[in-house]
Amino acid sequence: MTVPLNFNSRVLGELPVLLTRDDRFMVDSEGFTTLINPLLTPEAQAELAASLAGTTSFASEEINSAGISLDYDPEQLAVLVLRIDPAKRSVESLFQGGRPEEPGMAPERFSAYLNSNIVVQRRESTGDVTTPSVYLNGAVRFGNVVFETDVQGQENLFTGDYEVDRRYARFVYDQPEAYRRWFAGDLDPEIRGRQGFAELGGVGVLRQKQRFEPFRNNVLSGGRQFVLQESSTVRVFRNGVFVREFRLDPGQYDVSNLPLDVGSNDLQLEIQNDSGRIGNINYRAYLDTIDLEPGDYDYGAYVGVVSELGIGSPDYGDGELAFTGFYRKAFLDRPAIGVGLQASADVQNVTGQTRFILPGGSRLQFDGSVSNADRGVGYAAAVSYDFLVDFGDKADSFTLLADYTSEDYATLGNAFGDNTTSLALSASYAHQFTNEWFANVSTSYRMSRSDFIDDSYAISATSNYRFTREWTLQVGAEYISYGAPDGFTNRDGFGVTAALVWQGAFGRRAEARYASARDSGSVRFQQASENRVGAFGYALASTYDDGAGSVSGQADYIANRFDASLSHTAFGRSFDDITEEQVTSLRIGSSIATTGGKVAIGRNIFDSFAIVYPHESLEDSPVIVGDNLQGVYQARSGALGPALAGRLTSYVNQSIRYDALDPPRGYNIGDGIARVRPAYKSGYAIQVGSAKFVSALGRLVGNADRPVALMSGRVRPVDDLTAEPELFFTNSVGRFAVQNLEPGKRYRVELFSSPVRGFEFTVPEDNEGLLDLQVVNVPLDVPED
């Protein structure tokens, strides 16, 4: 039988074990060494291998000389590792959160997909129906190289011409092991600090660990180890707060993956051995919130021709050669830093940033930048301060920001130094009275250097109270001055705000809001559609904005091969003429994808996808894909081909669950789940079912018609005795079941009996899934109970 191997209250894995009638147990040698070797030093691994050389299974006493003690627990149905000699133990990590999970199945080498969305609008006042707008985006992947593009075509409302624009077209090459991505083509450079954004046509590189390991925790980097000479209890404290307690055997241990808090971490290990003696180990670690792990770094560098900003395809005709890039580093024991550079013939810009974590968890961040452009030298600086006051079950927070920009400050995206605001100040304070009631006060001030707009400022106070699980009430007061010239707005001054929000289950939400200073309000109800075939969603809304009003409705539908939304909006200068203008819009989206020699049609693909198709033996039984397969699914195969699952996320281990609808009785579809780790915009081809789809069942009896109970063995095809065997075992009344059998083949069952016995059977060619062997007799003496 297959049972778990347990050590220190955790499961190392599963391995085959043979149980004998005299209560002895034999452990599979290969499976045991695979599971136990990570806990042993290299020397101990070699010693264990030598003691098991030439054996396929062993009794527990045979490895005592290797310093390992085993026992079988019939209540847990598990093999227990009672003890490992401390001198032979490898260094064991106590906190496993930072250890990467074993990667799932790799994607196909080649894949491609194309998303399409078509939008049609009709204006009620004229009866005109616009030429359909078409939005296409997709990707082709070969090996680690991806070509991705986005193209859209739509009617120009001013000229009536139909225009086709390329939003981007570029090659992407990933090096996941180095957390690095290369680009060539239309670039959207990432920026940091006070850098300005500009589209480039050229090449770029970005190193960012979070892109390839998005769910990593903040952990301590670097070796932190200790050795126990005897069994001990270890308590871990972080900043004086108890984290976890371990009961550990003698050996070497590592706490490098201990999760950290933001800022300075005072870490203490309290070690109490069985004799009662207590010792302490103390050290410190520093974690910045610059979104890098301690000791990690990231960078970006892009070189190319600047595109003229605007609507439509990138235009590099009059652009200049430019560079933009940044580098950031998080240290183990001091604040992180970041630097950036942008340069072209017209503008050069240097930026820097750092953040200090102060006592009590408060943070002080500095951002600075200096530029040189045709208008001269400019500079910009910002400082922010925030702190969190933790009261245990409640917390208060305070934030203060000051940001100054000189008149001549320029960036790659703002080479002319168009800076209408010189100084921006803001502050906010939030207080939590109870878990249901909190309040916030905020204020802001913007100093203008424009001749047309004066300084603006605002102050507001709001309070939110959740009086039931679904209902929340928000009330507040505000004073606003927009600084606009007289006659441009009448919304300055004092006002009150109010909102009532209802949050139901399954994506239902309703809200009503009003602000007297802006003389605006809205009501809205929404039922979001679920990610499953046959789901509906809808929304109803109405707005009022200083006289003008609107009423709108929208309905969404999720189908197997497409999704669609239909909306209608009516608006006017007042609610009296709300039907002055009406617009109806219809959108339909679908996609086509190919990989592994298969083609599928389905809903839009957002990153990576899987084509799930039935084996020919399933005939007319469609396959389905989804998280919950109890009559609910996200994709289904059918007349238009395989099922298409298009919501996989790159560089994250995830599961694809599949099933077959109404398969033949006893048909074995396989595991019903595939563990995958997609690459960027990659694809999978997953087959449901196989040629080995038959399951056989029966009852095994020995001499004197006594049931052969709790017997194990192996099953192999007669014509290939070297094939990987299937496990065979009987229950307490001799019943058995065997899977993964192929029609037309003959199989032999070899029992682990003394003497060795077995039997053979043939799966008929026309078997559809279930083979009933009824009663199988073997010449084996079975003792009476």
JSON list of N, CA, C and O in Angstrom, two decimals, residues 506-552:
[
{"chain": "A", "resi": 506, "resn": "PHE", "atom": "N", "xyz": [-22.23, 37.50, -3.82]},
{"chain": "A", "resi": 506, "resn": "PHE", "atom": "CA", "xyz": [-22.14, 37.16, -5.23]},
{"chain": "A", "resi": 506, "resn": "PHE", "atom": "C", "xyz": [-22.08, 38.39, -6.14]},
{"chain": "A", "resi": 506, "resn": "PHE", "atom": "O", "xyz": [-22.74, 38.47, -7.17]},
{"chain": "A", "resi": 507, "resn": "GLY", "atom": "N", "xyz": [-21.29, 39.40, -5.76]},
{"chain": "A", "resi": 507, "resn": "GLY", "atom": "CA", "xyz": [-21.06, 40.54, -6.63]},
{"chain": "A", "resi": 507, "resn": "GLY", "atom": "C", "xyz": [-22.19, 41.55, -6.68]},
{"chain": "A", "resi": 507, "resn": "GLY", "atom": "O", "xyz": [-22.21, 42.40, -7.58]},
{"chain": "A", "resi": 508, "resn": "ARG", "atom": "N", "xyz": [-23.11, 41.52, -5.74]},
{"chain": "A", "resi": 508, "resn": "ARG", "atom": "CA", "xyz": [-24.20, 42.50, -5.73]},
{"chain": "A", "resi": 508, "resn": "ARG", "atom": "C", "xyz": [-23.78, 43.73, -4.92]},
{"chain": "A", "resi": 508, "resn": "ARG", "atom": "O", "xyz": [-23.25, 43.61, -3.83]},
{"chain": "A", "resi": 509, "resn": "ARG", "atom": "N", "xyz": [-24.05, 44.90, -5.48]},
{"chain": "A", "resi": 509, "resn": "ARG", "atom": "CA", "xyz": [-23.69, 46.15, -4.80]},
{"chain": "A", "resi": 509, "resn": "ARG", "atom": "C", "xyz": [-24.66, 47.24, -5.23]},
{"chain": "A", "resi": 509, "resn": "ARG", "atom": "O", "xyz": [-24.98, 47.37, -6.41]},
{"chain": "A", "resi": 510, "resn": "ALA", "atom": "N", "xyz": [-25.13, 48.03, -4.25]},
{"chain": "A", "resi": 510, "resn": "ALA", "atom": "CA", "xyz": [-25.98, 49.18, -4.52]},
{"chain": "A", "resi": 510, "resn": "ALA", "atom": "C", "xyz": [-25.46, 50.35, -3.71]},
{"chain": "A", "resi": 510, "resn": "ALA", "atom": "O", "xyz": [-24.96, 50.18, -2.58]},
{"chain": "A", "resi": 511, "resn": "GLU", "atom": "N", "xyz": [-25.54, 51.54, -4.28]},
{"chain": "A", "resi": 511, "resn": "GLU", "atom": "CA", "xyz": [-25.06, 52.72, -3.55]},
{"chain": "A", "resi": 511, "resn": "GLU", "atom": "C", "xyz": [-25.80, 53.96, -4.04]},
{"chain": "A", "resi": 511, "resn": "GLU", "atom": "O", "xyz": [-26.26, 54.04, -5.18]},
{"chain": "A", "resi": 512, "resn": "ALA", "atom": "N", "xyz": [-25.91, 54.92, -3.12]},
{"chain": "A", "resi": 512, "resn": "ALA", "atom": "CA", "xyz": [-26.48, 56.23, -3.44]},
{"chain": "A", "resi": 512, "resn": "ALA", "atom": "C", "xyz": [-25.58, 57.29, -2.81]},
{"chain": "A", "resi": 512, "resn": "ALA", "atom": "O", "xyz": [-25.23, 57.18, -1.63]},
{"chain": "A", "resi": 513, "resn": "ARG", "atom": "N", "xyz": [-25.17, 58.31, -3.60]},
{"chain": "A", "resi": 513, "resn": "ARG", "atom": "CA", "xyz": [-24.23, 59.32, -3.14]},
{"chain": "A", "resi": 513, "resn": "ARG", "atom": "C", "xyz": [-24.72, 60.72, -3.51]},
{"chain": "A", "resi": 513, "resn": "ARG", "atom": "O", "xyz": [-25.36, 60.90, -4.56]},
{"chain": "A", "resi": 514, "resn": "TYR", "atom": "N", "xyz": [-24.36, 61.70, -2.67]},
{"chain": "A", "resi": 514, "resn": "TYR", "atom": "CA", "xyz": [-24.67, 63.11, -2.96]},
{"chain": "A", "resi": 514, "resn": "TYR", "atom": "C", "xyz": [-23.64, 64.00, -2.31]},
{"chain": "A", "resi": 514, "resn": "TYR", "atom": "O", "xyz": [-23.21, 63.76, -1.17]},
{"chain": "A", "resi": 515, "resn": "ALA", "atom": "N", "xyz": [-23.20, 65.05, -3.07]},
{"chain": "A", "resi": 515, "resn": "ALA", "atom": "CA", "xyz": [-22.27, 66.06, -2.57]},
{"chain": "A", "resi": 515, "resn": "ALA", "atom": "C", "xyz": [-22.86, 67.43, -2.87]},
{"chain": "A", "resi": 515, "resn": "ALA", "atom": "O", "xyz": [-23.03, 67.80, -4.04]},
{"chain": "A", "resi": 516, "resn": "SER", "atom": "N", "xyz": [-23.19, 68.19, -1.81]},
{"chain": "A", "resi": 516, "resn": "SER", "atom": "CA", "xyz": [-23.87, 69.47, -2.02]},
{"chain": "A", "resi": 516, "resn": "SER", "atom": "C", "xyz": [-22.96, 70.53, -2.61]},
{"chain": "A", "resi": 516, "resn": "SER", "atom": "O", "xyz": [-23.40, 71.37, -3.40]},
{"chain": "A", "resi": 517, "resn": "ALA", "atom": "N", "xyz": [-21.66, 70.54, -2.26]},
{"chain": "A", "resi": 517, "resn": "ALA", "atom": "CA", "xyz": [-20.76, 71.54, -2.80]},
{"chain": "A", "resi": 517, "resn": "ALA", "atom": "C", "xyz": [-20.62, 71.40, -4.31]},
{"chain": "A", "resi": 517, "resn": "ALA", "atom": "O", "xyz": [-20.53, 72.40, -5.03]},
{"chain": "A", "resi": 518, "resn": "ARG", "atom": "N", "xyz": [-20.60, 70.18, -4.81]},
{"chain": "A", "resi": 518, "resn": "ARG", "atom": "CA", "xyz": [-20.51, 69.95, -6.25]},
{"chain": "A", "resi": 518, "resn": "ARG", "atom": "C", "xyz": [-21.89, 69.88, -6.89]},
{"chain": "A", "resi": 518, "resn": "ARG", "atom": "O", "xyz": [-21.99, 69.82, -8.11]},
{"chain": "A", "resi": 519, "resn": "ASP", "atom": "N", "xyz": [-22.94, 69.81, -6.06]},
{"chain": "A", "resi": 519, "resn": "ASP", "atom": "CA", "xyz": [-24.30, 69.64, -6.53]},
{"chain": "A", "resi": 519, "resn": "ASP", "atom": "C", "xyz": [-24.38, 68.45, -7.48]},
{"chain": "A", "resi": 519, "resn": "ASP", "atom": "O", "xyz": [-24.86, 68.55, -8.62]},
{"chain": "A", "resi": 520, "resn": "SER", "atom": "N", "xyz": [-23.87, 67.32, -7.02]},
{"chain": "A", "resi": 520, "resn": "SER", "atom": "CA", "xyz": [-23.85, 66.13, -7.85]},
{"chain": "A", "resi": 520, "resn": "SER", "atom": "C", "xyz": [-24.24, 64.92, -7.02]},
{"chain": "A", "resi": 520, "resn": "SER", "atom": "O", "xyz": [-24.05, 64.89, -5.80]},
{"chain": "A", "resi": 521, "resn": "GLY", "atom": "N", "xyz": [-24.81, 63.94, -7.68]},
{"chain": "A", "resi": 521, "resn": "GLY", "atom": "CA", "xyz": [-25.22, 62.73, -6.99]},
{"chain": "A", "resi": 521, "resn": "GLY", "atom": "C", "xyz": [-25.35, 61.58, -7.96]},
{"chain": "A", "resi": 521, "resn": "GLY", "atom": "O", "xyz": [-25.33, 61.76, -9.19]},
{"chain": "A", "resi": 522, "resn": "SER", "atom": "N", "xyz": [-25.49, 60.38, -7.42]},
{"chain": "A", "resi": 522, "resn": "SER", "atom": "CA", "xyz": [-25.63, 59.19, -8.26]},
{"chain": "A", "resi": 522, "resn": "SER", "atom": "C", "xyz": [-26.28, 58.08, -7.46]},
{"chain": "A", "resi": 522, "resn": "SER", "atom": "O", "xyz": [-26.17, 58.02, -6.23]},
{"chain": "A", "resi": 523, "resn": "VAL", "atom": "N", "xyz": [-26.94, 57.20, -8.17]},
{"chain": "A", "resi": 523, "resn": "VAL", "atom": "CA", "xyz": [-27.45, 55.95, -7.61]},
{"chain": "A", "resi": 523, "resn": "VAL", "atom": "C", "xyz": [-27.06, 54.84, -8.58]},
{"chain": "A", "resi": 523, "resn": "VAL", "atom": "O", "xyz": [-27.04, 55.05, -9.81]},
{"chain": "A", "resi": 524, "resn": "ARG", "atom": "N", "xyz": [-26.74, 53.67, -8.04]},
{"chain": "A", "resi": 524, "resn": "ARG", "atom": "CA", "xyz": [-26.29, 52.58, -8.90]},
{"chain": "A", "resi": 524, "resn": "ARG", "atom": "C", "xyz": [-26.55, 51.25, -8.23]},
{"chain": "A", "resi": 524, "resn": "ARG", "atom": "O", "xyz": [-26.39, 51.12, -7.01]},
{"chain": "A", "resi": 525, "resn": "PHE", "atom": "N", "xyz": [-26.96, 50.28, -9.03]},
{"chain": "A", "resi": 525, "resn": "PHE", "atom": "CA", "xyz": [-27.07, 48.90, -8.58]},
{"chain": "A", "resi": 525, "resn": "PHE", "atom": "C", "xyz": [-26.37, 48.01, -9.60]},
{"chain": "A", "resi": 525, "resn": "PHE", "atom": "O", "xyz": [-26.55, 48.17, -10.81]},
{"chain": "A", "resi": 526, "resn": "GLN", "atom": "N", "xyz": [-25.57, 47.07, -9.10]},
{"chain": "A", "resi": 526, "resn": "GLN", "atom": "CA", "xyz": [-24.82, 46.20, -10.00]},
{"chain": "A", "resi": 526, "resn": "GLN", "atom": "C", "xyz": [-24.85, 44.77, -9.52]},
{"chain": "A", "resi": 526, "resn": "GLN", "atom": "O", "xyz": [-24.71, 44.49, -8.32]},
{"chain": "A", "resi": 527, "resn": "GLN", "atom": "N", "xyz": [-25.04, 43.86, -10.43]},
{"chain": "A", "resi": 527, "resn": "GLN", "atom": "CA", "xyz": [-24.87, 42.43, -10.21]},
{"chain": "A", "resi": 527, "resn": "GLN", "atom": "C", "xyz": [-23.79, 41.97, -11.17]},
{"chain": "A", "resi": 527, "resn": "GLN", "atom": "O", "xyz": [-24.00, 41.85, -12.37]},
{"chain": "A", "resi": 528, "resn": "ALA", "atom": "N", "xyz": [-22.59, 41.73, -10.62]},
{"chain": "A", "resi": 528, "resn": "ALA", "atom": "CA", "xyz": [-21.47, 41.32, -11.47]},
{"chain": "A", "resi": 528, "resn": "ALA", "atom": "C", "xyz": [-21.68, 39.90, -11.97]},
{"chain": "A", "resi": 528, "resn": "ALA", "atom": "O", "xyz": [-22.21, 39.04, -11.25]},
{"chain": "A", "resi": 529, "resn": "SER", "atom": "N", "xyz": [-21.26, 39.65, -13.19]},
{"chain": "A", "resi": 529, "resn": "SER", "atom": "CA", "xyz": [-21.37, 38.31, -13.75]},
{"chain": "A", "resi": 529, "resn": "SER", "atom": "C", "xyz": [-20.24, 37.43, -13.23]},
{"chain": "A", "resi": 529, "resn": "SER", "atom": "O", "xyz": [-19.13, 37.89, -13.01]},
{"chain": "A", "resi": 530, "resn": "GLU", "atom": "N", "xyz": [-20.53, 36.17, -13.02]},
{"chain": "A", "resi": 530, "resn": "GLU", "atom": "CA", "xyz": [-19.51, 35.22, -12.57]},
{"chain": "A", "resi": 530, "resn": "GLU", "atom": "C", "xyz": [-18.73, 34.69, -13.76]},
{"chain": "A", "resi": 530, "resn": "GLU", "atom": "O", "xyz": [-19.20, 34.74, -14.89]},
{"chain": "A", "resi": 531, "resn": "ASN", "atom": "N", "xyz": [-17.54, 34.17, -13.47]},
{"chain": "A", "resi": 531, "resn": "ASN", "atom": "CA", "xyz": [-16.70, 33.62, -14.52]},
{"chain": "A", "resi": 531, "resn": "ASN", "atom": "C", "xyz": [-17.10, 32.16, -14.79]},
{"chain": "A", "resi": 531, "resn": "ASN", "atom": "O", "xyz": [-16.41, 31.22, -14.43]},
{"chain": "A", "resi": 532, "resn": "ARG", "atom": "N", "xyz": [-18.26, 32.00, -15.39]},
{"chain": "A", "resi": 532, "resn": "ARG", "atom": "CA", "xyz": [-18.76, 30.67, -15.74]},
{"chain": "A", "resi": 532, "resn": "ARG", "atom": "C", "xyz": [-19.69, 30.79, -16.93]},
{"chain": "A", "resi": 532, "resn": "ARG", "atom": "O", "xyz": [-20.29, 31.84, -17.18]},
{"chain": "A", "resi": 533, "resn": "VAL", "atom": "N", "xyz": [-19.80, 29.72, -17.67]},
{"chain": "A", "resi": 533, "resn": "VAL", "atom": "CA", "xyz": [-20.67, 29.70, -18.84]},
{"chain": "A", "resi": 533, "resn": "VAL", "atom": "C", "xyz": [-22.12, 29.81, -18.41]},
{"chain": "A", "resi": 533, "resn": "VAL", "atom": "O", "xyz": [-22.57, 29.12, -17.49]},
{"chain": "A", "resi": 534, "resn": "GLY", "atom": "N", "xyz": [-22.85, 30.69, -19.08]},
{"chain": "A", "resi": 534, "resn": "GLY", "atom": "CA", "xyz": [-24.26, 30.90, -18.78]},
{"chain": "A", "resi": 534, "resn": "GLY", "atom": "C", "xyz": [-24.54, 31.97, -17.75]},
{"chain": "A", "resi": 534, "resn": "GLY", "atom": "O", "xyz": [-25.70, 32.20, -17.40]},
{"chain": "A", "resi": 535, "resn": "ALA", "atom": "N", "xyz": [-23.49, 32.67, -17.27]},
{"chain": "A", "resi": 535, "resn": "ALA", "atom": "CA", "xyz": [-23.68, 33.69, -16.24]},
{"chain": "A", "resi": 535, "resn": "ALA", "atom": "C", "xyz": [-24.17, 35.00, -16.85]},
{"chain": "A", "resi": 535, "resn": "ALA", "atom": "O", "xyz": [-23.77, 35.38, -17.95]},
{"chain": "A", "resi": 536, "resn": "PHE", "atom": "N", "xyz": [-25.04, 35.68, -16.10]},
{"chain": "A", "resi": 536, "resn": "PHE", "atom": "CA", "xyz": [-25.53, 37.01, -16.48]},
{"chain": "A", "resi": 536, "resn": "PHE", "atom": "C", "xyz": [-25.08, 38.03, -15.45]},
{"chain": "A", "resi": 536, "resn": "PHE", "atom": "O", "xyz": [-24.91, 37.71, -14.26]},
{"chain": "A", "resi": 537, "resn": "GLY", "atom": "N", "xyz": [-24.91, 39.24, -15.89]},
{"chain": "A", "resi": 537, "resn": "GLY", "atom": "CA", "xyz": [-24.66, 40.36, -15.00]},
{"chain": "A", "resi": 537, "resn": "GLY", "atom": "C", "xyz": [-25.39, 41.58, -15.53]},
{"chain": "A", "resi": 537, "resn": "GLY", "atom": "O", "xyz": [-25.69, 41.66, -16.72]},
{"chain": "A", "resi": 538, "resn": "TYR", "atom": "N", "xyz": [-25.68, 42.52, -14.65]},
{"chain": "A", "resi": 538, "resn": "TYR", "atom": "CA", "xyz": [-26.38, 43.72, -15.11]},
{"chain": "A", "resi": 538, "resn": "TYR", "atom": "C", "xyz": [-26.10, 44.87, -14.15]},
{"chain": "A", "resi": 538, "resn": "TYR", "atom": "O", "xyz": [-25.64, 44.67, -13.01]},
{"chain": "A", "resi": 539, "resn": "ALA", "atom": "N", "xyz": [-26.36, 46.09, -14.63]},
{"chain": "A", "resi": 539, "resn": "ALA", "atom": "CA", "xyz": [-26.16, 47.28, -13.81]},
{"chain": "A", "resi": 539, "resn": "ALA", "atom": "C", "xyz": [-27.17, 48.34, -14.25]},
{"chain": "A", "resi": 539, "resn": "ALA", "atom": "O", "xyz": [-27.48, 48.48, -15.44]},
{"chain": "A", "resi": 540, "resn": "LEU", "atom": "N", "xyz": [-27.68, 49.08, -13.28]},
{"chain": "A", "resi": 540, "resn": "LEU", "atom": "CA", "xyz": [-28.57, 50.21, -13.51]},
{"chain": "A", "resi": 540, "resn": "LEU", "atom": "C", "xyz": [-28.00, 51.41, -12.78]},
{"chain": "A", "resi": 540, "resn": "LEU", "atom": "O", "xyz": [-27.57, 51.28, -11.63]},
{"chain": "A", "resi": 541, "resn": "ALA", "atom": "N", "xyz": [-27.98, 52.58, -13.43]},
{"chain": "A", "resi": 541, "resn": "ALA", "atom": "CA", "xyz": [-27.37, 53.75, -12.80]},
{"chain": "A", "resi": 541, "resn": "ALA", "atom": "C", "xyz": [-28.05, 55.03, -13.28]},
{"chain": "A", "resi": 541, "resn": "ALA", "atom": "O", "xyz": [-28.61, 55.08, -14.38]},
{"chain": "A", "resi": 542, "resn": "SER", "atom": "N", "xyz": [-27.96, 56.03, -12.41]},
{"chain": "A", "resi": 542, "resn": "SER", "atom": "CA", "xyz": [-28.44, 57.36, -12.76]},
{"chain": "A", "resi": 542, "resn": "SER", "atom": "C", "xyz": [-27.53, 58.38, -12.10]},
{"chain": "A", "resi": 542, "resn": "SER", "atom": "O", "xyz": [-27.12, 58.18, -10.95]},
{"chain": "A", "resi": 543, "resn": "THR", "atom": "N", "xyz": [-27.19, 59.45, -12.83]},
{"chain": "A", "resi": 543, "resn": "THR", "atom": "CA", "xyz": [-26.31, 60.49, -12.29]},
{"chain": "A", "resi": 543, "resn": "THR", "atom": "C", "xyz": [-26.97, 61.86, -12.44]},
{"chain": "A", "resi": 543, "resn": "THR", "atom": "O", "xyz": [-27.78, 62.09, -13.34]},
{"chain": "A", "resi": 544, "resn": "TYR", "atom": "N", "xyz": [-26.58, 62.75, -11.53]},
{"chain": "A", "resi": 544, "resn": "TYR", "atom": "CA", "xyz": [-27.00, 64.14, -11.58]},
{"chain": "A", "resi": 544, "resn": "TYR", "atom": "C", "xyz": [-25.78, 65.00, -11.33]},
{"chain": "A", "resi": 544, "resn": "TYR", "atom": "O", "xyz": [-25.03, 64.77, -10.37]},
{"chain": "A", "resi": 545, "resn": "ASP", "atom": "N", "xyz": [-25.53, 65.98, -12.23]},
{"chain": "A", "resi": 545, "resn": "ASP", "atom": "CA", "xyz": [-24.33, 66.80, -12.12]},
{"chain": "A", "resi": 545, "resn": "ASP", "atom": "C", "xyz": [-24.68, 68.26, -12.43]},
{"chain": "A", "resi": 545, "resn": "ASP", "atom": "O", "xyz": [-24.62, 68.70, -13.57]},
{"chain": "A", "resi": 546, "resn": "ASP", "atom": "N", "xyz": [-25.04, 68.97, -11.37]},
{"chain": "A", "resi": 546, "resn": "ASP", "atom": "CA", "xyz": [-25.32, 70.40, -11.49]},
{"chain": "A", "resi": 546, "resn": "ASP", "atom": "C", "xyz": [-26.34, 70.67, -12.60]},
{"chain": "A", "resi": 546, "resn": "ASP", "atom": "O", "xyz": [-26.17, 71.57, -13.42]},
{"chain": "A", "resi": 547, "resn": "GLY", "atom": "N", "xyz": [-27.38, 69.90, -12.63]},
{"chain": "A", "resi": 547, "resn": "GLY", "atom": "CA", "xyz": [-28.43, 70.08, -13.62]},
{"chain": "A", "resi": 547, "resn": "GLY", "atom": "C", "xyz": [-28.51, 68.98, -14.63]},
{"chain": "A", "resi": 547, "resn": "GLY", "atom": "O", "xyz": [-29.58, 68.43, -14.90]},
{"chain": "A", "resi": 548, "resn": "ALA", "atom": "N", "xyz": [-27.40, 68.65, -15.24]},
{"chain": "A", "resi": 548, "resn": "ALA", "atom": "CA", "xyz": [-27.39, 67.59, -16.24]},
{"chain": "A", "resi": 548, "resn": "ALA", "atom": "C", "xyz": [-27.60, 66.24, -15.57]},
{"chain": "A", "resi": 548, "resn": "ALA", "atom": "O", "xyz": [-27.18, 66.01, -14.44]},
{"chain": "A", "resi": 549, "resn": "GLY", "atom": "N", "xyz": [-28.26, 65.33, -16.30]},
{"chain": "A", "resi": 549, "resn": "GLY", "atom": "CA", "xyz": [-28.54, 64.03, -15.72]},
{"chain": "A", "resi": 549, "resn": "GLY", "atom": "C", "xyz": [-28.42, 62.92, -16.76]},
{"chain": "A", "resi": 549, "resn": "GLY", "atom": "O", "xyz": [-28.39, 63.16, -17.96]},
{"chain": "A", "resi": 550, "resn": "SER", "atom": "N", "xyz": [-28.36, 61.68, -16.27]},
{"chain": "A", "resi": 550, "resn": "SER", "atom": "CA", "xyz": [-28.28, 60.53, -17.16]},
{"chain": "A", "resi": 550, "resn": "SER", "atom": "C", "xyz": [-28.92, 59.32, -16.48]},
{"chain": "A", "resi": 550, "resn": "SER", "atom": "O", "xyz": [-28.96, 59.23, -15.25]},
{"chain": "A", "resi": 551, "resn": "VAL", "atom": "N", "xyz": [-29.39, 58.41, -17.30]},
{"chain": "A", "resi": 551, "resn": "VAL", "atom": "CA", "xyz": [-29.91, 57.12, -16.85]},
{"chain": "A", "resi": 551, "resn": "VAL", "atom": "C", "xyz": [-29.32, 56.06, -17.78]},
{"chain": "A", "resi": 551, "resn": "VAL", "atom": "O", "xyz": [-29.32, 56.24, -19.00]},
{"chain": "A", "resi": 552, "resn": "SER", "atom": "N", "xyz": [-28.80, 54.99, -17.21]},
{"chain": "A", "resi": 552, "resn": "SER", "atom": "CA", "xyz": [-28.16, 53.97, -18.05]},
{"chain": "A", "resi": 552, "resn": "SER", "atom": "C", "xyz": [-28.44, 52.58, -17.51]},
{"chain": "A", "resi": 552, "resn": "SER", "atom": "O", "xyz": [-28.72, 52.40, -16.31]}
]
